[in-house]
XYZ file of C-alpha atoms in Angstrom:
381
model
C 0.000 0.000 0.000
C 1.225 3.563 -0.657
C 2.360 5.590 2.335
C 0.866 9.075 2.336
C 1.880 12.165 4.311
C -1.220 14.204 5.161
C -0.734 17.912 5.879
C -3.817 19.405 7.516
C -4.038 22.665 9.451
C -6.979 22.472 11.846
C -9.309 19.579 12.645
C -11.376 19.528 9.446
C -13.881 16.671 9.389
C -12.551 15.555 12.803
C -9.455 14.165 11.047
C -11.606 11.856 8.900
C -9.061 11.678 6.063
C -6.260 10.736 8.444
C -8.503 8.090 9.984
C -9.365 6.654 6.588
C -5.715 6.443 5.581
C -4.703 4.910 8.892
C -7.435 2.279 8.734
C -6.007 1.152 5.394
C -2.382 1.282 6.606
C -1.678 4.181 4.249
C -0.963 7.032 6.703
C 2.745 7.687 6.889
C 2.349 10.807 9.045
C -0.173 13.529 9.862
C 1.316 17.008 10.100
C -1.068 19.469 11.737
C -1.073 22.418 14.113
C -2.432 20.626 17.180
C -3.956 17.189 17.643
C -4.220 14.816 20.596
C -3.874 11.306 19.294
C -4.287 8.086 21.234
C -1.495 7.826 23.799
C -0.699 11.559 23.882
C 0.395 12.551 27.420
C -2.121 15.418 27.533
C -4.942 12.876 27.263
C -4.195 11.830 30.822
C -4.929 15.305 32.175
C -8.694 15.171 31.708
C -9.200 15.382 35.485
C -7.783 18.923 35.568
C -10.613 21.495 35.780
C -10.710 23.691 32.690
C -13.160 26.302 31.374
C -15.895 24.659 29.307
C -14.815 26.458 26.148
C -11.217 25.302 26.506
C -12.285 21.740 27.191
C -14.566 21.755 24.133
C -11.704 22.934 21.923
C -9.399 20.243 23.280
C -12.047 17.583 22.740
C -12.350 18.645 19.104
C -8.630 18.054 18.693
C -8.668 14.614 20.344
C -9.033 11.381 18.411
C -8.779 7.790 19.572
C -8.582 6.596 15.973
C -5.056 7.949 15.441
C -2.010 6.888 17.473
C -0.021 9.862 18.761
C 3.141 8.399 17.169
C 1.684 9.121 13.711
C 1.001 12.796 14.467
C 3.440 15.685 14.253
C 1.879 18.803 15.766
C 3.173 22.317 16.082
C 3.666 25.537 14.135
C 6.769 27.430 13.137
C 6.551 31.180 13.669
C 10.257 31.900 13.184
C 9.984 33.290 9.667
C 11.807 36.651 9.663
C 9.923 39.422 7.945
C 6.942 37.341 6.846
C 4.809 37.228 9.986
C 3.421 33.964 8.549
C 2.637 30.924 10.668
C 3.452 27.623 9.037
C 3.104 24.074 10.189
C 6.009 22.204 11.677
C 8.525 21.408 8.943
C 8.229 17.769 7.816
C 11.349 15.828 8.673
C 13.691 14.609 5.960
C 12.940 11.039 7.004
C 9.171 11.496 6.704
C 9.568 13.100 3.279
C 11.807 10.248 2.144
C 9.499 7.527 3.495
C 6.334 9.019 1.966
C 5.181 7.892 -1.466
C 3.416 11.209 -1.874
C 1.581 13.998 -0.118
C -2.077 14.853 0.507
C -2.390 18.556 1.321
C -5.364 20.554 2.546
C -5.543 23.415 0.061
C -1.842 23.007 -0.818
C -0.680 23.595 2.781
C 3.147 23.536 2.746
C 2.875 22.571 -0.914
C 5.587 24.804 -2.374
C 8.125 23.596 0.199
C 7.286 19.919 -0.336
C 7.348 20.312 -4.117
C 10.841 21.772 -3.860
C 12.053 19.045 -1.506
C 10.511 16.099 -3.377
C 9.917 17.237 -6.969
C 9.059 13.783 -8.311
C 6.622 12.676 -5.622
C 2.921 13.234 -6.359
C 0.957 15.915 -4.572
C -2.806 15.764 -4.140
C -4.408 19.002 -2.983
C -7.845 19.010 -1.350
C -9.653 22.061 -2.762
C -12.165 22.228 0.059
C -13.787 25.521 -0.973
C -14.507 27.389 -4.186
C -11.210 29.256 -4.762
C -12.979 32.455 -5.759
C -15.200 32.534 -2.666
C -13.794 35.876 -1.588
C -14.978 37.432 -4.863
C -18.522 36.255 -4.163
C -18.303 37.922 -0.755
C -16.959 41.172 -2.210
C -19.823 41.311 -4.697
C -22.383 41.013 -1.906
C -20.588 43.561 0.299
C -20.737 46.061 -2.562
C -24.442 45.370 -3.158
C -25.401 45.310 0.555
C -23.033 47.765 2.274
C -25.189 48.176 5.391
C -25.108 44.496 6.411
C -21.935 44.869 8.450
C -19.374 42.981 6.369
C -16.146 44.251 4.827
C -14.634 43.599 1.427
C -11.451 41.560 1.133
C -8.310 43.647 1.574
C -6.377 43.918 -1.725
C -3.208 42.383 -0.260
C -5.186 39.418 1.063
C -6.971 38.960 -2.261
C -3.596 38.859 -4.032
C -2.334 36.250 -1.574
C -5.453 34.139 -2.185
C -4.913 34.287 -5.942
C -1.182 33.569 -5.738
C -1.687 30.589 -3.459
C -4.545 29.166 -5.534
C -2.596 29.427 -8.784
C 0.445 27.784 -7.179
C -1.831 24.954 -6.023
C -3.310 24.461 -9.489
C 0.068 24.542 -11.213
C 2.183 22.519 -8.772
C -0.290 19.863 -7.615
C -0.504 16.689 -9.654
C -4.166 16.088 -8.765
C -6.896 18.304 -7.306
C -9.543 16.538 -5.224
C -12.742 18.581 -5.430
C -15.805 17.801 -3.269
C -18.379 19.223 -5.696
C -18.877 20.236 -9.301
C -19.074 23.865 -8.165
C -15.442 23.672 -7.047
C -14.343 22.062 -10.320
C -16.132 24.756 -12.311
C -14.393 27.506 -10.359
C -10.967 25.859 -10.643
C -11.318 25.607 -14.415
C -12.257 29.294 -14.579
C -8.607 29.950 -13.706
C -7.513 27.979 -16.775
C -8.999 25.188 -18.888
C -5.728 23.272 -18.533
C -6.471 22.629 -14.857
C -9.580 20.581 -15.663
C -7.479 17.444 -16.307
C -6.147 17.602 -12.742
C -9.585 17.716 -11.100
C -11.176 14.645 -9.532
C -14.691 14.762 -8.089
C -14.414 13.159 -4.636
C -17.460 14.199 -2.552
C -17.247 14.360 1.223
C -19.580 12.582 3.621
C -21.429 13.323 6.851
C -20.940 11.700 10.238
C -24.426 12.536 11.489
C -26.569 9.496 12.180
C -30.049 10.946 12.319
C -33.529 9.596 11.807
C -36.450 11.211 10.035
C -38.450 13.251 12.527
C -41.982 14.625 12.593
C -41.899 17.855 10.605
C -43.757 20.982 11.579
C -45.338 22.167 8.303
C -43.912 25.505 7.268
C -40.807 25.368 9.484
C -37.908 26.222 7.146
C -34.440 25.614 8.592
C -31.144 27.251 7.681
C -28.004 26.122 9.484
C -24.643 27.844 9.204
C -22.814 31.007 10.134
C -24.792 34.150 9.371
C -22.757 35.719 6.573
C -23.505 37.223 3.199
C -21.625 34.361 1.520
C -24.313 32.005 2.822
C -27.077 33.988 1.143
C -28.922 34.771 4.375
C -29.914 38.219 3.123
C -31.794 36.591 0.262
C -33.664 34.437 2.778
C -34.665 37.620 4.582
C -35.985 39.042 1.295
C -37.965 35.840 0.630
C -39.370 35.954 4.162
C -40.586 39.514 3.513
C -42.336 38.321 0.359
C -44.217 35.594 2.217
C -44.991 37.296 5.526
C -48.498 38.450 4.634
C -49.572 35.742 2.187
C -48.155 32.732 4.086
C -48.021 33.649 7.793
C -47.674 29.959 8.795
C -44.225 29.731 7.138
C -41.360 30.476 9.529
C -37.691 30.814 8.653
C -35.424 29.450 11.369
C -31.699 30.311 11.505
C -29.354 28.079 13.509
C -25.949 29.747 13.596
C -24.002 32.595 15.085
C -23.719 36.051 13.571
C -22.700 39.604 14.326
C -25.095 41.971 16.086
C -25.514 43.883 12.822
C -26.365 40.714 10.909
C -28.833 39.545 13.553
C -30.536 42.936 13.539
C -30.831 42.914 9.742
C -32.374 39.430 9.778
C -34.875 40.085 12.566
C -38.506 39.857 11.387
C -41.837 38.537 12.717
C -41.598 35.324 10.650
C -37.908 34.688 11.407
C -36.400 32.896 14.428
C -32.738 33.413 15.289
C -31.601 30.505 17.455
C -27.894 31.335 17.598
C -25.236 28.635 17.670
C -26.594 25.205 18.644
C -24.827 22.175 20.035
C -25.198 18.864 18.225
C -28.111 17.627 20.368
C -30.137 20.816 19.916
C -29.296 20.939 16.215
C -30.548 17.404 15.669
C -33.748 18.431 17.418
C -34.146 21.239 14.888
C -33.509 18.872 11.982
C -36.273 16.637 13.346
C -38.727 19.568 13.577
C -37.986 21.178 10.234
C -40.182 20.841 7.172
C -37.347 21.507 4.732
C -33.735 22.682 4.674
C -32.835 25.948 2.937
C -29.272 26.803 1.910
C -28.893 29.499 -0.793
C -25.119 29.832 -0.389
C -23.046 31.631 -2.988
C -19.734 29.791 -2.513
C -18.904 26.592 -0.647
C -16.852 23.463 -1.105
C -19.373 20.979 0.193
C -21.657 22.212 2.948
C -21.743 19.659 5.754
C -25.055 20.998 7.006
C -26.726 20.030 3.723
C -25.420 16.482 4.109
C -26.685 16.404 7.705
C -30.100 17.626 6.536
C -30.191 14.805 3.985
C -29.393 12.299 6.723
C -32.419 13.697 8.557
C -34.650 13.155 5.535
C -35.261 16.838 4.841
C -36.089 18.082 1.344
C -33.213 20.306 0.220
C -33.673 23.757 -1.286
C -30.193 24.930 -2.208
C -27.969 26.424 -4.866
C -25.388 24.395 -6.775
C -22.899 26.818 -5.246
C -23.801 25.229 -1.894
C -21.520 22.379 -2.899
C -23.779 19.309 -2.729
C -24.705 17.763 -6.050
C -28.268 16.532 -5.524
C -30.846 15.784 -8.211
C -33.307 18.578 -8.836
C -36.853 17.326 -8.295
C -35.817 14.084 -6.599
C -34.328 15.091 -3.239
C -34.987 18.794 -3.390
C -35.141 21.900 -5.554
C -32.049 23.540 -7.031
C -32.067 27.324 -6.694
C -30.441 29.909 -8.925
C -28.104 32.095 -6.863
C -29.197 35.506 -5.564
C -32.884 34.967 -6.255
C -35.273 35.550 -3.338
C -38.320 34.982 -5.555
C -37.030 31.497 -6.429
C -36.502 30.830 -2.716
C -40.056 31.909 -1.893
C -41.550 29.851 -4.747
C -39.623 26.676 -3.818
C -40.514 26.946 -0.139
C -44.228 27.466 -0.842
C -44.276 24.637 -3.355
C -42.901 22.105 -0.864
C -44.826 23.340 2.171
C -48.169 23.329 0.376
C -47.747 20.051 -1.525
C -47.397 17.347 1.140
C -47.198 14.565 -1.468
C -44.236 16.322 -3.068
C -42.713 16.950 0.347
C -42.911 13.230 1.186
C -41.362 12.239 -2.143
C -38.478 14.707 -1.754
C -37.900 13.515 1.809
C -37.621 9.919 0.601
C -35.218 10.986 -2.139
C -33.099 12.949 0.313
C -32.861 9.915 2.612
C -31.705 7.782 -0.342
C -29.120 10.365 -1.381
C -27.772 10.463 2.177
C -26.404 6.953 1.648
C -24.174 8.290 -1.132
C -22.776 10.794 1.360
C -22.358 8.440 4.316
C -18.990 8.141 6.033
C -18.585 4.578 4.764
C -19.236 5.652 1.163
C -16.856 8.596 1.566
C -14.101 6.352 2.906
C -14.502 3.930 0.008
C -14.312 6.563 -2.717
C -11.522 8.519 -0.994
C -9.255 5.491 -0.567
C -9.967 4.373 -4.144
C -9.159 7.847 -5.496
C -5.924 8.161 -3.492
C -4.823 4.658 -4.487
C -5.445 5.519 -8.122
C -3.026 8.464 -7.879
C -0.252 6.575 -6.095
């Protein structure tokens, strides 16, 4: 089996990719900023009283599925003049013993390409590369919603890093067609590097008893998520369909919360997993008109809960229009209002879409994700 070095800042997907590789004896090493693997000495300090927030953050970085000996944590901040934090430098031995590298959005990619020019690099393009442009467009159109445009220097760094990833990676794993489409907008030559490898969801939910007219959105309250278009749709339906309520589960700034407040809107704030699953069970449908994602985990969780999906393709989950939900055009509150009314008022349609969503959830299960990920990695190496 090939031996793969995984470079992953943060705890994306609760280290699912590292777990998959390890389960198939393919993980040579995980390089990350901070992770508590099985056998890490810090794991024995759970009896020490800590603030709840600190303990929650530590728990997110703990995994019993990865031995501590396979993890190299830490960051290097000793980069004169750059002010840039990088992950701990991979050792010469780890580079030599790896058959190739799997990098989250080309993390440490330029350095590894220089050190091992003939070893393959797979980059996980976990978000639409031009997401910041989508945000800037909305900030310009909705200047009073409390968000700022991307600073020019930061935008240049985004573009430089993305182009380096496209040019220097051998393969680009993309979780949705929306990501592939955006990558190829940077150059048609990059299309041959793209592989569609959808993510999965770890939520094990059951179909609940929906409250007709309860429309759920879950995610951070930002313009990129299209929440302002939900507010516009809610305004359209307030008088004609007073039984329809738009429910937001997610944190947001005071300005954003004030802009979203309306008689037919509920702002629940950030919810823990138990409370969120309760909301999935109550909801009539799931609404996600995002303008730029990679693959929205909340959409996959909604599918696992049997909810009809009303979402844009830009939301990053490739579902079949009319079978498990309704595909929205971006930036279209009238389309949102029409889709919501159609599902809420046609209970036969709602039941059919729910059944289709439950079927599609199997495609996005963790087991299915592991199978396709391992197959795709093995094909490269």
